[in-house]
PDB file of C-alpha atoms in Angstrom:
ATOM      1  CA  UNK M   1      -0.130  -0.138   0.235  1.00 96.00           C
ATOM      2  CA  UNK M   2       1.231   3.339  -0.676  1.00 98.00           C
ATOM      3  CA  UNK M   3       1.083   6.252   1.832  1.00 98.00           C
ATOM      4  CA  UNK M   4       0.563   9.720   0.685  1.00 98.00           C
ATOM      5  CA  UNK M   5       0.723  13.003   2.754  1.00 98.00           C
ATOM      6  CA  UNK M   6      -2.177  15.230   2.291  1.00 98.00           C
ATOM      7  CA  UNK M   7      -2.486  18.565   4.103  1.00 98.00           C
ATOM      8  CA  UNK M   8      -5.286  21.302   4.846  1.00 98.00           C
ATOM      9  CA  UNK M   9      -3.214  24.525   3.978  1.00 98.00           C
ATOM     10  CA  UNK M  10      -6.716  27.000   4.620  1.00 98.00           C
ATOM     11  CA  UNK M  11      -6.493  25.913   8.674  1.00 97.00           C
ATOM     12  CA  UNK M  12      -3.265  27.972   8.797  1.00 96.00           C
ATOM     13  CA  UNK M  13       0.097  27.594   6.709  1.00 97.00           C
ATOM     14  CA  UNK M  14       2.322  29.533   4.981  1.00 98.00           C
ATOM     15  CA  UNK M  15       4.208  28.258   1.850  1.00 98.00           C
ATOM     16  CA  UNK M  16       7.259  27.626   3.752  1.00 98.00           C
ATOM     17  CA  UNK M  17       5.077  25.397   6.214  1.00 98.00           C
ATOM     18  CA  UNK M  18       4.203  23.244   3.376  1.00 98.00           C
ATOM     19  CA  UNK M  19       7.664  23.212   1.739  1.00 98.00           C
ATOM     20  CA  UNK M  20       9.189  21.657   5.277  1.00 98.00           C
ATOM     21  CA  UNK M  21       6.369  18.975   4.890  1.00 98.00           C
ATOM     22  CA  UNK M  22       6.932  18.282   1.603  1.00 98.00           C
ATOM     23  CA  UNK M  23      10.438  17.861   1.841  1.00 98.00           C
ATOM     24  CA  UNK M  24      10.286  15.654   4.878  1.00 98.00           C
ATOM     25  CA  UNK M  25       7.429  13.434   3.253  1.00 98.00           C
ATOM     26  CA  UNK M  26      10.191  13.267   0.363  1.00 98.00           C
ATOM     27  CA  UNK M  27      12.837  12.262   2.548  1.00 98.00           C
ATOM     28  CA  UNK M  28      11.113   9.661   4.485  1.00 98.00           C
ATOM     29  CA  UNK M  29       9.518   7.976   1.699  1.00 98.00           C
ATOM     30  CA  UNK M  30       6.405   8.753   1.227  1.00 98.00           C
ATOM     31  CA  UNK M  31       4.681   8.374  -2.130  1.00 98.00           C
ATOM     32  CA  UNK M  32       3.138  12.036  -2.801  1.00 98.00           C
ATOM     33  CA  UNK M  33       2.459  15.377  -0.946  1.00 98.00           C
ATOM     34  CA  UNK M  34      -1.169  16.679  -1.703  1.00 98.00           C
ATOM     35  CA  UNK M  35      -3.057  19.429  -0.786  1.00 98.00           C
ATOM     36  CA  UNK M  36      -6.504  20.642  -0.437  1.00 98.00           C
ATOM     37  CA  UNK M  37      -8.081  23.561  -2.587  1.00 98.00           C
ATOM     38  CA  UNK M  38      -9.704  25.784  -0.188  1.00 98.00           C
ATOM     39  CA  UNK M  39      -9.848  29.374   0.257  1.00 97.00           C
ATOM     40  CA  UNK M  40     -11.399  29.691   3.892  1.00 98.00           C
ATOM     41  CA  UNK M  41     -10.698  27.911   7.216  1.00 97.00           C
ATOM     42  CA  UNK M  42     -13.338  25.379   8.820  1.00 95.00           C
ATOM     43  CA  UNK M  43     -12.753  26.392  12.050  1.00 90.00           C
ATOM     44  CA  UNK M  44     -10.467  28.417  13.662  1.00 90.00           C
ATOM     45  CA  UNK M  45      -8.960  31.917  12.123  1.00 93.00           C
ATOM     46  CA  UNK M  46      -6.781  29.980   9.379  1.00 96.00           C
ATOM     47  CA  UNK M  47      -3.965  32.567   9.893  1.00 96.00           C
ATOM     48  CA  UNK M  48      -1.872  33.989   8.147  1.00 96.00           C
ATOM     49  CA  UNK M  49      -4.397  32.862   5.201  1.00 96.00           C
ATOM     50  CA  UNK M  50      -5.136  30.797   2.406  1.00 96.00           C
ATOM     51  CA  UNK M  51      -2.563  29.440  -0.167  1.00 97.00           C
ATOM     52  CA  UNK M  52      -3.451  28.650  -3.783  1.00 97.00           C
ATOM     53  CA  UNK M  53      -3.412  25.368  -4.363  1.00 98.00           C
ATOM     54  CA  UNK M  54      -1.376  25.517  -7.926  1.00 98.00           C
ATOM     55  CA  UNK M  55       1.088  28.268  -6.978  1.00 98.00           C
ATOM     56  CA  UNK M  56       1.868  26.380  -3.963  1.00 98.00           C
ATOM     57  CA  UNK M  57       2.274  23.138  -6.388  1.00 98.00           C
ATOM     58  CA  UNK M  58       4.456  25.089  -9.009  1.00 98.00           C
ATOM     59  CA  UNK M  59       6.667  26.220  -6.066  1.00 98.00           C
ATOM     60  CA  UNK M  60       7.077  22.719  -4.695  1.00 98.00           C
ATOM     61  CA  UNK M  61       7.625  21.242  -8.519  1.00 98.00           C
ATOM     62  CA  UNK M  62      11.068  23.128  -8.411  1.00 98.00           C
ATOM     63  CA  UNK M  63      12.084  22.457  -4.621  1.00 98.00           C
ATOM     64  CA  UNK M  64      11.496  18.799  -4.619  1.00 98.00           C
ATOM     65  CA  UNK M  65      13.011  16.211  -7.019  1.00 98.00           C
ATOM     66  CA  UNK M  66      10.948  12.595  -6.535  1.00 98.00           C
ATOM     67  CA  UNK M  67       7.932  13.057  -4.498  1.00 98.00           C
ATOM     68  CA  UNK M  68       4.536  13.479  -6.536  1.00 98.00           C
ATOM     69  CA  UNK M  69       2.414  16.327  -6.126  1.00 99.00           C
ATOM     70  CA  UNK M  70      -1.232  17.037  -6.324  1.00 98.00           C
ATOM     71  CA  UNK M  71      -4.846  18.184  -5.290  1.00 98.00           C
ATOM     72  CA  UNK M  72      -7.484  16.233  -3.051  1.00 98.00           C
ATOM     73  CA  UNK M  73      -9.667  17.883  -4.560  1.00 97.00           C
ATOM     74  CA  UNK M  74      -9.234  21.334  -7.075  1.00 98.00           C
ATOM     75  CA  UNK M  75     -12.648  22.652  -6.834  1.00 97.00           C
ATOM     76  CA  UNK M  76     -13.997  23.176 -10.232  1.00 97.00           C
ATOM     77  CA  UNK M  77     -15.763  26.381  -9.265  1.00 98.00           C
ATOM     78  CA  UNK M  78     -12.501  28.096  -9.032  1.00 98.00           C
ATOM     79  CA  UNK M  79     -11.093  27.920 -12.422  1.00 97.00           C
ATOM     80  CA  UNK M  80     -12.320  27.743 -16.081  1.00 98.00           C
ATOM     81  CA  UNK M  81     -11.613  24.261 -17.240  1.00 98.00           C
ATOM     82  CA  UNK M  82      -9.099  25.531 -20.198  1.00 98.00           C
ATOM     83  CA  UNK M  83      -6.901  27.697 -17.847  1.00 98.00           C
ATOM     84  CA  UNK M  84      -6.770  24.940 -15.197  1.00 98.00           C
ATOM     85  CA  UNK M  85      -5.649  22.371 -18.087  1.00 98.00           C
ATOM     86  CA  UNK M  86      -2.576  24.991 -18.928  1.00 98.00           C
ATOM     87  CA  UNK M  87      -1.766  25.673 -15.347  1.00 98.00           C
ATOM     88  CA  UNK M  88      -1.670  21.630 -14.340  1.00 98.00           C
ATOM     89  CA  UNK M  89       0.432  20.882 -17.532  1.00 98.00           C
ATOM     90  CA  UNK M  90       2.748  23.699 -16.670  1.00 98.00           C
ATOM     91  CA  UNK M  91       3.453  22.466 -13.331  1.00 98.00           C
ATOM     92  CA  UNK M  92       3.757  19.096 -14.625  1.00 98.00           C
ATOM     93  CA  UNK M  93       6.500  20.455 -16.775  1.00 98.00           C
ATOM     94  CA  UNK M  94       8.289  22.061 -14.050  1.00 98.00           C
ATOM     95  CA  UNK M  95       8.371  19.064 -11.707  1.00 98.00           C
ATOM     96  CA  UNK M  96       9.846  16.688 -14.271  1.00 98.00           C
ATOM     97  CA  UNK M  97       6.268  14.514 -14.898  1.00 98.00           C
ATOM     98  CA  UNK M  98       5.068  14.263 -11.136  1.00 98.00           C
ATOM     99  CA  UNK M  99       1.910  15.984 -11.258  1.00 98.00           C
ATOM    100  CA  UNK M 100      -1.540  14.457 -10.569  1.00 98.00           C
ATOM    101  CA  UNK M 101      -5.086  16.399 -10.583  1.00 98.00           C
ATOM    102  CA  UNK M 102      -7.696  15.767  -8.038  1.00 98.00           C
ATOM    103  CA  UNK M 103     -10.613  17.729  -9.550  1.00 98.00           C
ATOM    104  CA  UNK M 104     -14.148  18.240  -7.920  1.00 98.00           C
ATOM    105  CA  UNK M 105     -17.511  19.970  -8.218  1.00 97.00           C
ATOM    106  CA  UNK M 106     -16.619  22.355  -5.076  1.00 97.00           C
ATOM    107  CA  UNK M 107     -18.962  22.277  -2.105  1.00 97.00           C
ATOM    108  CA  UNK M 108     -18.083  24.675   0.670  1.00 97.00           C
ATOM    109  CA  UNK M 109     -20.245  27.960  -0.141  1.00 98.00           C
ATOM    110  CA  UNK M 110     -18.600  30.378   2.492  1.00 97.00           C
ATOM    111  CA  UNK M 111     -15.372  30.377   0.691  1.00 98.00           C
ATOM    112  CA  UNK M 112     -17.145  31.371  -2.251  1.00 98.00           C
ATOM    113  CA  UNK M 113     -19.301  34.209  -0.970  1.00 98.00           C
ATOM    114  CA  UNK M 114     -16.058  35.203   0.964  1.00 97.00           C
ATOM    115  CA  UNK M 115     -14.134  35.891  -1.966  1.00 98.00           C
ATOM    116  CA  UNK M 116     -16.551  36.757  -4.731  1.00 98.00           C
ATOM    117  CA  UNK M 117     -16.973  33.391  -6.512  1.00 98.00           C
ATOM    118  CA  UNK M 118     -19.970  32.095  -8.085  1.00 98.00           C
ATOM    119  CA  UNK M 119     -21.681  29.234  -6.535  1.00 98.00           C
ATOM    120  CA  UNK M 120     -24.525  27.706  -8.708  1.00 98.00           C
ATOM    121  CA  UNK M 121     -26.901  25.015  -7.493  1.00 98.00           C
ATOM    122  CA  UNK M 122     -25.601  21.624  -6.739  1.00 96.00           C
ATOM    123  CA  UNK M 123     -27.034  20.426 -10.368  1.00 96.00           C
ATOM    124  CA  UNK M 124     -25.476  23.004 -12.188  1.00 98.00           C
ATOM    125  CA  UNK M 125     -22.304  22.555 -10.409  1.00 98.00           C
ATOM    126  CA  UNK M 126     -22.152  18.889 -11.181  1.00 97.00           C
ATOM    127  CA  UNK M 127     -22.878  19.303 -14.948  1.00 98.00           C
ATOM    128  CA  UNK M 128     -20.132  22.087 -15.054  1.00 98.00           C
ATOM    129  CA  UNK M 129     -18.106  19.496 -13.086  1.00 98.00           C
ATOM    130  CA  UNK M 130     -18.463  16.774 -16.147  1.00 98.00           C
ATOM    131  CA  UNK M 131     -17.907  19.295 -18.848  1.00 98.00           C
ATOM    132  CA  UNK M 132     -14.702  20.257 -17.028  1.00 98.00           C
ATOM    133  CA  UNK M 133     -13.510  16.968 -16.866  1.00 98.00           C
ATOM    134  CA  UNK M 134     -14.092  16.489 -20.655  1.00 98.00           C
ATOM    135  CA  UNK M 135     -12.376  19.330 -21.510  1.00 98.00           C
ATOM    136  CA  UNK M 136      -9.042  18.827 -19.304  1.00 98.00           C
ATOM    137  CA  UNK M 137      -8.890  15.429 -20.517  1.00 98.00           C
ATOM    138  CA  UNK M 138      -9.612  16.222 -23.926  1.00 98.00           C
ATOM    139  CA  UNK M 139      -7.117  19.379 -24.121  1.00 98.00           C
ATOM    140  CA  UNK M 140      -4.219  16.972 -22.701  1.00 98.00           C
ATOM    141  CA  UNK M 141      -4.876  14.099 -24.886  1.00 97.00           C
ATOM    142  CA  UNK M 142      -5.172  16.035 -28.152  1.00 97.00           C
ATOM    143  CA  UNK M 143      -2.393  15.392 -30.224  1.00 95.00           C
ATOM    144  CA  UNK M 144       0.293  18.050 -30.875  1.00 94.00           C
ATOM    145  CA  UNK M 145      -0.383  19.757 -34.198  1.00 96.00           C
ATOM    146  CA  UNK M 146      -4.075  19.196 -33.869  1.00 98.00           C
ATOM    147  CA  UNK M 147      -6.800  21.156 -32.545  1.00 98.00           C
ATOM    148  CA  UNK M 148      -9.494  20.363 -29.487  1.00 98.00           C
ATOM    149  CA  UNK M 149     -13.041  21.820 -29.835  1.00 98.00           C
ATOM    150  CA  UNK M 150     -16.144  21.319 -27.572  1.00 98.00           C
ATOM    151  CA  UNK M 151     -19.442  22.325 -27.728  1.00 98.00           C
ATOM    152  CA  UNK M 152     -21.059  22.025 -23.773  1.00 98.00           C
ATOM    153  CA  UNK M 153     -23.823  23.894 -22.063  1.00 98.00           C
ATOM    154  CA  UNK M 154     -21.504  25.620 -20.042  1.00 98.00           C
ATOM    155  CA  UNK M 155     -18.122  25.689 -21.697  1.00 98.00           C
ATOM    156  CA  UNK M 156     -17.548  26.158 -25.676  1.00 98.00           C
ATOM    157  CA  UNK M 157     -14.053  25.598 -27.083  1.00 98.00           C
ATOM    158  CA  UNK M 158     -13.043  26.243 -30.652  1.00 98.00           C
ATOM    159  CA  UNK M 159     -10.158  25.087 -32.464  1.00 98.00           C
ATOM    160  CA  UNK M 160      -7.854  25.408 -29.268  1.00 98.00           C
ATOM    161  CA  UNK M 161      -4.257  24.444 -29.898  1.00 98.00           C
ATOM    162  CA  UNK M 162      -4.573  22.118 -26.788  1.00 98.00           C
ATOM    163  CA  UNK M 163      -1.407  23.257 -25.487  1.00 98.00           C
ATOM    164  CA  UNK M 164       0.914  23.007 -23.263  1.00 97.00           C
ATOM    165  CA  UNK M 165       1.166  19.096 -23.331  1.00 97.00           C
ATOM    166  CA  UNK M 166       1.798  17.314 -19.911  1.00 97.00           C
ATOM    167  CA  UNK M 167       5.740  15.699 -20.001  1.00 97.00           C
ATOM    168  CA  UNK M 168       4.514  12.496 -18.160  1.00 94.00           C
ATOM    169  CA  UNK M 169       4.092   9.428 -20.262  1.00 88.00           C
ATOM    170  CA  UNK M 170       0.448   8.386 -20.538  1.00 88.00           C
ATOM    171  CA  UNK M 171      -0.700  11.830 -19.244  1.00 93.00           C
ATOM    172  CA  UNK M 172      -1.359  13.552 -15.905  1.00 98.00           C
ATOM    173  CA  UNK M 173      -3.314  11.183 -13.448  1.00 98.00           C
ATOM    174  CA  UNK M 174      -6.768  12.633 -12.872  1.00 98.00           C
ATOM    175  CA  UNK M 175      -8.391  11.649  -9.448  1.00 98.00           C
ATOM    176  CA  UNK M 176     -12.263  11.657  -9.024  1.00 98.00           C
ATOM    177  CA  UNK M 177     -13.884  10.930  -5.579  1.00 97.00           C
ATOM    178  CA  UNK M 178     -16.717  11.086  -3.152  1.00 95.00           C
ATOM    179  CA  UNK M 179     -19.808   9.364  -2.103  1.00 94.00           C
ATOM    180  CA  UNK M 180     -22.422   9.381  -5.019  1.00 92.00           C
ATOM    181  CA  UNK M 181     -23.981   6.619  -6.102  1.00 91.00           C
ATOM    182  CA  UNK M 182     -24.386   6.981  -9.627  1.00 94.00           C
ATOM    183  CA  UNK M 183     -23.062   9.952 -11.698  1.00 96.00           C
ATOM    184  CA  UNK M 184     -19.773  10.108  -9.599  1.00 97.00           C
ATOM    185  CA  UNK M 185     -18.769   6.603 -10.319  1.00 98.00           C
ATOM    186  CA  UNK M 186     -19.872   6.946 -14.195  1.00 98.00           C
ATOM    187  CA  UNK M 187     -17.287  10.167 -14.510  1.00 98.00           C
ATOM    188  CA  UNK M 188     -14.791   8.239 -12.646  1.00 98.00           C
ATOM    189  CA  UNK M 189     -15.080   5.365 -15.178  1.00 98.00           C
ATOM    190  CA  UNK M 190     -14.972   7.708 -18.156  1.00 98.00           C
ATOM    191  CA  UNK M 191     -12.062  10.121 -16.980  1.00 98.00           C
ATOM    192  CA  UNK M 192     -10.228   8.885 -13.871  1.00 98.00           C
ATOM    193  CA  UNK M 193      -7.047   6.823 -13.359  1.00 98.00           C
ATOM    194  CA  UNK M 194      -8.130   6.757  -9.540  1.00 98.00           C
ATOM    195  CA  UNK M 195     -11.184   6.682  -7.436  1.00 98.00           C
ATOM    196  CA  UNK M 196     -10.813   8.187  -4.004  1.00 98.00           C
ATOM    197  CA  UNK M 197     -13.019   7.784  -0.987  1.00 98.00           C
ATOM    198  CA  UNK M 198     -12.922  10.370   1.430  1.00 96.00           C
ATOM    199  CA  UNK M 199     -13.202  10.335   5.305  1.00 97.00           C
ATOM    200  CA  UNK M 200     -15.299   6.893   5.146  1.00 97.00           C
ATOM    201  CA  UNK M 201     -15.177   3.403   7.107  1.00 97.00           C
ATOM    202  CA  UNK M 202     -13.454   0.687   5.457  1.00 98.00           C
ATOM    203  CA  UNK M 203     -16.615  -1.293   4.741  1.00 98.00           C
ATOM    204  CA  UNK M 204     -18.746   1.753   3.163  1.00 97.00           C
ATOM    205  CA  UNK M 205     -15.002   2.416   1.260  1.00 98.00           C
ATOM    206  CA  UNK M 206     -15.642  -1.187  -0.217  1.00 98.00           C
ATOM    207  CA  UNK M 207     -18.943  -0.743  -1.293  1.00 97.00           C
ATOM    208  CA  UNK M 208     -18.011   2.372  -3.220  1.00 98.00           C
ATOM    209  CA  UNK M 209     -15.162   0.826  -5.058  1.00 98.00           C
ATOM    210  CA  UNK M 210     -17.538  -2.032  -5.896  1.00 98.00           C
ATOM    211  CA  UNK M 211     -19.955   0.603  -7.651  1.00 98.00           C
ATOM    212  CA  UNK M 212     -17.003   2.307  -9.645  1.00 98.00           C
ATOM    213  CA  UNK M 213     -15.748  -1.430 -10.899  1.00 98.00           C
ATOM    214  CA  UNK M 214     -19.296  -1.647 -11.932  1.00 98.00           C
ATOM    215  CA  UNK M 215     -19.393   1.685 -13.715  1.00 98.00           C
ATOM    216  CA  UNK M 216     -16.142   0.695 -15.329  1.00 98.00           C
ATOM    217  CA  UNK M 217     -17.419  -2.644 -16.597  1.00 98.00           C
ATOM    218  CA  UNK M 218     -20.543  -1.011 -17.910  1.00 97.00           C
ATOM    219  CA  UNK M 219     -18.486   1.223 -20.271  1.00 97.00           C
ATOM    220  CA  UNK M 220     -15.887  -1.442 -21.238  1.00 98.00           C
ATOM    221  CA  UNK M 221     -13.199  -0.724 -19.237  1.00 98.00           C
ATOM    222  CA  UNK M 222     -11.150  -3.025 -17.155  1.00 98.00           C
ATOM    223  CA  UNK M 223     -11.993  -2.361 -13.468  1.00 98.00           C
ATOM    224  CA  UNK M 224      -8.135  -3.228 -12.782  1.00 98.00           C
ATOM    225  CA  UNK M 225      -7.167  -0.311 -14.465  1.00 98.00           C
ATOM    226  CA  UNK M 226      -8.719   2.583 -11.796  1.00 98.00           C
ATOM    227  CA  UNK M 227      -6.678   2.725  -8.717  1.00 98.00           C
ATOM    228  CA  UNK M 228      -8.807   2.834  -5.582  1.00 98.00           C
ATOM    229  CA  UNK M 229      -7.839   4.832  -2.746  1.00 98.00           C
ATOM    230  CA  UNK M 230      -8.906   6.541   0.509  1.00 98.00           C
ATOM    231  CA  UNK M 231      -8.334   9.601   2.654  1.00 98.00           C
ATOM    232  CA  UNK M 232      -8.184   9.482   6.423  1.00 98.00           C
ATOM    233  CA  UNK M 233      -7.034  11.677   9.254  1.00 98.00           C
ATOM    234  CA  UNK M 234      -3.661  10.716  10.786  1.00 98.00           C
ATOM    235  CA  UNK M 235      -2.813  10.512  14.321  1.00 98.00           C
ATOM    236  CA  UNK M 236      -0.240   8.257  15.321  1.00 98.00           C
ATOM    237  CA  UNK M 237       1.664   8.084  18.739  1.00 98.00           C
ATOM    238  CA  UNK M 238       4.431   5.826  20.400  1.00 98.00           C
ATOM    239  CA  UNK M 239       3.109   6.362  23.504  1.00 98.00           C
ATOM    240  CA  UNK M 240      -0.397   7.075  25.055  1.00 97.00           C
ATOM    241  CA  UNK M 241       0.829  10.524  25.876  1.00 98.00           C
ATOM    242  CA  UNK M 242       2.160  11.237  22.561  1.00 98.00           C
ATOM    243  CA  UNK M 243      -1.072  10.194  20.832  1.00 98.00           C
ATOM    244  CA  UNK M 244      -2.828  12.312  23.392  1.00 98.00           C
ATOM    245  CA  UNK M 245      -0.833  15.097  22.659  1.00 98.00           C
ATOM    246  CA  UNK M 246      -1.218  14.948  18.851  1.00 98.00           C
ATOM    247  CA  UNK M 247      -4.981  14.661  19.296  1.00 98.00           C
ATOM    248  CA  UNK M 248      -5.274  17.331  21.509  1.00 98.00           C
ATOM    249  CA  UNK M 249      -3.203  19.561  18.965  1.00 97.00           C
ATOM    250  CA  UNK M 250      -5.770  19.248  16.213  1.00 97.00           C
ATOM    251  CA  UNK M 251      -8.827  19.466  18.560  1.00 96.00           C
ATOM    252  CA  UNK M 252      -9.742  15.712  18.240  1.00 97.00           C
ATOM    253  CA  UNK M 253     -10.695  13.167  20.686  1.00 97.00           C
ATOM    254  CA  UNK M 254      -8.542  10.006  21.007  1.00 97.00           C
ATOM    255  CA  UNK M 255     -11.226   7.640  20.787  1.00 96.00           C
ATOM    256  CA  UNK M 256     -13.021   9.376  17.887  1.00 97.00           C
ATOM    257  CA  UNK M 257      -9.890   9.308  16.229  1.00 97.00           C
ATOM    258  CA  UNK M 258      -9.266   5.716  16.582  1.00 96.00           C
ATOM    259  CA  UNK M 259     -12.894   5.078  14.986  1.00 95.00           C
ATOM    260  CA  UNK M 260     -12.617   7.312  11.972  1.00 96.00           C
ATOM    261  CA  UNK M 261      -9.096   7.458  11.347  1.00 98.00           C
ATOM    262  CA  UNK M 262      -5.665   6.112  10.974  1.00 98.00           C
ATOM    263  CA  UNK M 263      -4.888   6.673  14.884  1.00 98.00           C
ATOM    264  CA  UNK M 264      -3.757   4.846  17.963  1.00 98.00           C
ATOM    265  CA  UNK M 265      -0.244   3.319  18.198  1.00 98.00           C
ATOM    266  CA  UNK M 266       1.711   2.600  14.905  1.00 98.00           C
ATOM    267  CA  UNK M 267       0.514  -1.176  15.207  1.00 98.00           C
ATOM    268  CA  UNK M 268      -3.170   0.065  15.513  1.00 98.00           C
ATOM    269  CA  UNK M 269      -2.446   2.274  12.415  1.00 98.00           C
ATOM    270  CA  UNK M 270      -1.061  -0.898  10.444  1.00 98.00           C
ATOM    271  CA  UNK M 271      -4.352  -2.963  11.569  1.00 98.00           C
ATOM    272  CA  UNK M 272      -6.334   0.226  10.372  1.00 98.00           C
ATOM    273  CA  UNK M 273      -4.352   0.538   7.042  1.00 98.00           C
ATOM    274  CA  UNK M 274      -4.704  -3.606   6.640  1.00 98.00           C
ATOM    275  CA  UNK M 275      -8.802  -3.114   6.808  1.00 98.00           C
ATOM    276  CA  UNK M 276      -8.662  -0.422   3.958  1.00 98.00           C
ATOM    277  CA  UNK M 277      -6.475  -2.856   1.913  1.00 98.00           C
ATOM    278  CA  UNK M 278      -8.993  -5.601   2.247  1.00 98.00           C
ATOM    279  CA  UNK M 279     -11.559  -3.089   1.087  1.00 98.00           C
ATOM    280  CA  UNK M 280      -9.517  -2.847  -1.873  1.00 98.00           C
ATOM    281  CA  UNK M 281      -7.659   0.427  -1.562  1.00 98.00           C
ATOM    282  CA  UNK M 282      -3.997   0.260  -2.610  1.00 98.00           C
ATOM    283  CA  UNK M 283      -3.209   3.752  -1.886  1.00 98.00           C
ATOM    284  CA  UNK M 284      -4.067   5.866   1.415  1.00 98.00           C
ATOM    285  CA  UNK M 285      -3.929   9.878   1.792  1.00 98.00           C
ATOM    286  CA  UNK M 286      -3.098  10.416   5.293  1.00 98.00           C
ATOM    287  CA  UNK M 287      -4.520  13.918   6.385  1.00 98.00           C
ATOM    288  CA  UNK M 288      -1.830  15.631   8.383  1.00 98.00           C
ATOM    289  CA  UNK M 289      -3.166  18.675  10.478  1.00 98.00           C
ATOM    290  CA  UNK M 290      -0.491  19.835  12.343  1.00 98.00           C
ATOM    291  CA  UNK M 291       2.027  20.767   9.850  1.00 97.00           C
ATOM    292  CA  UNK M 292       4.703  21.606  12.631  1.00 97.00           C
ATOM    293  CA  UNK M 293       4.983  17.913  13.899  1.00 98.00           C
ATOM    294  CA  UNK M 294       7.385  17.066  11.272  1.00 98.00           C
ATOM    295  CA  UNK M 295       8.385  13.969  13.633  1.00 98.00           C
ATOM    296  CA  UNK M 296       4.558  12.713  13.001  1.00 98.00           C
ATOM    297  CA  UNK M 297       5.903  11.817   9.586  1.00 98.00           C
ATOM    298  CA  UNK M 298       8.985  10.203  10.725  1.00 98.00           C
ATOM    299  CA  UNK M 299       7.247   8.034  13.193  1.00 98.00           C
ATOM    300  CA  UNK M 300       4.717   6.884  10.338  1.00 98.00           C
ATOM    301  CA  UNK M 301       7.591   6.371   7.883  1.00 98.00           C
ATOM    302  CA  UNK M 302       9.723   4.146  10.524  1.00 98.00           C
ATOM    303  CA  UNK M 303       7.013   2.039  12.107  1.00 98.00           C
ATOM    304  CA  UNK M 304       3.816   2.143   9.879  1.00 98.00           C
ATOM    305  CA  UNK M 305       4.919   2.218   6.433  1.00 98.00           C
ATOM    306  CA  UNK M 306       7.457  -0.635   6.295  1.00 97.00           C
ATOM    307  CA  UNK M 307       4.738  -3.119   7.741  1.00 96.00           C
ATOM    308  CA  UNK M 308       2.505  -2.450   4.548  1.00 95.00           C
ATOM    309  CA  UNK M 309       4.590  -4.486   2.183  1.00 75.00           C
TER     310      UNK M 309
END
């Protein structure tokens, strides 16, 4: 199982904070550094304020060398799909082909009203999201020297040169995630390299994975070509006191974290991750909320990751 570090910078982080986490994650052998794409804290003051996801990843692309970089998830409401495709392809070039794009429909209304971003109804957001996936992947997959056109209800592109191109073989992996029963699995089967279940139990993740496998089969895609992953909050301690300190630092209860996250002792974390592996996940995004606690990453890298094979 691959372990990836997943951060929530809107809760309060500078670029330098994120760089420190990304570098430590790279040094200790984590597979990737991902960040959320939000402009407003969800509880707390969020000081010193939000950082832009793709500006951050562009900087990290030049200041790391091996770790993969991406978003979980970029909000489709924040950017037009054509310029988004340009930005992500450029960061892919800047990183030497280490970028992945998690793309979602957008959901947090307060951050839209706070920064003047339109927030359509759920149905319209999802309709736009489906078109965004078609546009972004269509631009990237258009052969160099050919043009890309798209006529949707919300986005129209005419004779786009579809540049720049990603540099990594096979193109930039796209992640789709969520708990939707029909449209989300169908979009994943059509456009995504990876499907992610956010903050669910292993049993619920298994059910969502089954839906995505079925959606792949419905469109004639081999379900084995879909990477299946989960995102879970991380809180591991070598001792009970260390665990309690880490839980208190993120404002969570130890028992609640044990029930809903990758939490407890290193052995308990291994057991939890094993249940998700049995459910079908081959990759887990560990949500790291205290970005100053780099020793947390060291512990997981030394005592959890080696047990996962």
